C-alpha positions as CSV (number, residue, x, y, z in Angstrom):
1,I,-17.0,-2.9,-38.9
2,N,-15.1,-2.3,-35.0
3,E,-11.6,-0.3,-35.8
4,V,-8.9,-1.9,-32.7
5,E,-7.4,0.2,-30.8
6,S,-3.8,1.4,-31.4
7,D,-2.4,2.1,-28.0
8,Y,-1.6,5.5,-29.0
9,D,-5.4,6.1,-28.2
10,R,-6.4,3.8,-25.5
11,Y,-7.8,5.3,-21.9
12,L,-7.9,3.4,-18.2
13,T,-11.2,1.4,-19.0
14,E,-13.5,2.6,-15.2
15,N,-12.5,0.1,-13.7
16,G,-8.7,0.7,-14.0
17,K,-9.2,3.6,-13.1
18,E,-10.2,2.3,-9.0
19,K,-7.9,-0.7,-9.7
20,M,-4.8,2.4,-10.3
21,R,-6.3,4.7,-7.0
22,T,-6.5,1.1,-5.3
23,I,-2.8,0.4,-6.0
24,G,-2.2,4.4,-5.2
25,Q,-3.3,4.6,-1.8
26,G,-2.3,1.7,-0.9
27,L,1.0,2.7,-2.5
28,N,0.3,5.8,0.4
29,K,-0.3,3.0,3.2
30,V,2.4,1.3,3.3
31,G,4.7,5.6,3.1
32,V,5.8,5.5,-0.3
33,E,8.0,8.4,-2.1
34,V,9.4,9.1,-4.7
35,D,11.6,12.1,-5.5
36,K,10.3,11.9,-9.8
37,I,7.1,9.8,-11.6
38,F,8.8,9.0,-15.7
39,S,5.2,7.6,-17.1
40,S,5.3,6.5,-21.0
41,P,3.0,9.0,-22.9
42,L,1.0,7.2,-24.2
43,I,-2.4,7.8,-22.8
44,R,-3.3,4.9,-20.5
45,A,0.8,5.2,-18.6
46,I,0.0,9.3,-17.9
47,E,-4.1,8.5,-16.1
48,T,-2.3,5.8,-14.4
49,A,0.6,7.8,-13.6
50,E,-1.6,10.9,-12.7
51,I,-3.7,9.2,-10.8
52,I,-0.5,7.4,-8.5
53,A,0.3,10.9,-7.8
54,D,-3.0,12.1,-7.2
55,E,-2.4,9.7,-4.1
56,I,0.7,9.9,-2.8
57,G,0.8,13.4,-2.9
58,Y,2.6,14.4,-5.4
59,E,2.5,17.4,-8.4
60,R,0.7,15.3,-11.4
61,E,2.4,18.5,-13.4
62,N,5.8,16.9,-12.2
63,I,4.9,14.2,-14.0
64,I,7.9,13.3,-16.7
65,Q,6.8,11.7,-19.9
66,I,10.0,9.7,-21.6
67,E,9.2,8.2,-25.0
68,G,11.8,6.0,-24.1
69,L,8.4,3.7,-22.0
70,I,7.3,3.4,-25.1
71,N,7.3,-0.7,-26.5
72,G,10.5,-0.7,-29.2
73,H,12.5,2.1,-27.7
74,D,15.2,2.9,-25.4
75,W,14.2,2.9,-21.6
76,R,17.4,4.3,-20.9
77,E,16.6,8.0,-21.1
78,I,16.0,7.2,-18.1
79,F,18.0,7.8,-16.3
80,K,19.3,10.5,-18.7
81,T,16.5,13.1,-15.4
82,A,17.5,10.0,-12.4
83,S,20.4,10.5,-10.1
84,N,21.0,8.3,-7.7
85,T,19.2,9.2,-4.4
86,D,15.8,9.8,-6.3
87,E,12.7,6.9,-5.2
88,V,11.3,6.9,-8.5
89,I,7.7,5.4,-9.9
90,I,8.0,3.9,-13.3
91,V,5.1,3.7,-15.1
92,G,5.2,1.8,-19.1
93,H,3.7,-0.8,-20.4
94,D,4.7,-4.4,-20.7
95,P,6.6,-6.8,-22.4
96,M,9.0,-3.9,-22.8
97,F,8.6,-3.2,-18.6
98,S,9.1,-6.8,-17.5
99,D,12.1,-6.7,-19.8
100,L,12.9,-3.5,-17.6
101,V,13.0,-4.9,-14.8
102,S,13.6,-7.9,-15.3
103,Q,17.5,-6.1,-16.3
104,L,17.8,-4.1,-14.1
105,I,17.2,-7.1,-11.3
106,G,20.5,-8.2,-13.5
107,A,18.4,-11.0,-15.2
108,N,17.0,-12.8,-18.1
109,E,14.5,-10.8,-20.2
110,D,10.7,-11.6,-18.5
111,S,11.8,-13.7,-15.9
112,M,10.1,-11.1,-13.7
113,P,6.2,-10.5,-15.4
114,M,4.5,-7.9,-13.9
115,K,1.2,-8.1,-14.1
116,K,-1.4,-4.9,-14.7
117,G,-0.6,-2.2,-11.3
118,A,2.5,-4.6,-9.8
119,V,4.5,-2.1,-8.0
120,C,8.5,-3.9,-7.3
121,K,11.2,-1.3,-5.8
122,I,15.0,-2.1,-6.1
123,L,17.8,-0.8,-5.6
124,I,20.8,0.4,-8.2
125,E,23.8,1.4,-7.4
126,D,24.8,2.8,-10.8
127,Y,23.2,4.2,-13.5
128,N,25.4,3.3,-16.2
129,T,26.4,-0.3,-16.3
130,F,23.7,-1.9,-14.0
131,E,26.1,-3.8,-11.8
132,G,25.5,-3.8,-8.1
133,N,21.0,-3.1,-8.4
134,E,19.3,-5.7,-6.0
135,L,15.7,-5.9,-6.1
136,L,14.0,-4.8,-2.6
137,W,10.2,-5.8,-2.2
138,F,7.2,-7.0,-4.7
139,I,4.0,-6.3,-4.7
140,P,1.4,-7.9,-7.1
141,P,-1.5,-6.0,-8.3
142,K,-3.9,-8.4,-6.2
143,V,-2.2,-7.3,-3.0
144,F,-3.0,-3.8,-2.8
145,S,-7.1,-4.2,-2.2
146,S,-5.9,-5.9,1.4
147,L,-3.5,-3.0,2.0
148,I,-6.0,-0.4,2.3
């Protein structure tokens, strides 16, 4: 009998790792620089964060694991360690991640579907109220292979 893997036990597949390298290389090519990378503590999210960090020149040991990025937890925990001037990358999971992005831009829940590997940049004016935030850009995962 095959046991279903828990979300807590799943690793990225080799194909997934290659896709994340491509995305990281694309982010590097367009000049993305960050002050902090936040990641869910789940294995595949950490692997994703580490691959992206390697590709953009961010030190792996500086990745901050946030329990709030696990589905069902409070994602606002992220902003307790970020300042309004920080450029951050957040690595998480759906459905929580799409809801997070939707809420950050003032849209209805799940109105901003974040497929695996999708990346967006949001200007956050206020980490307390999230009012005045602006979606600056969105790159679907398929676009990254054309960037490198």
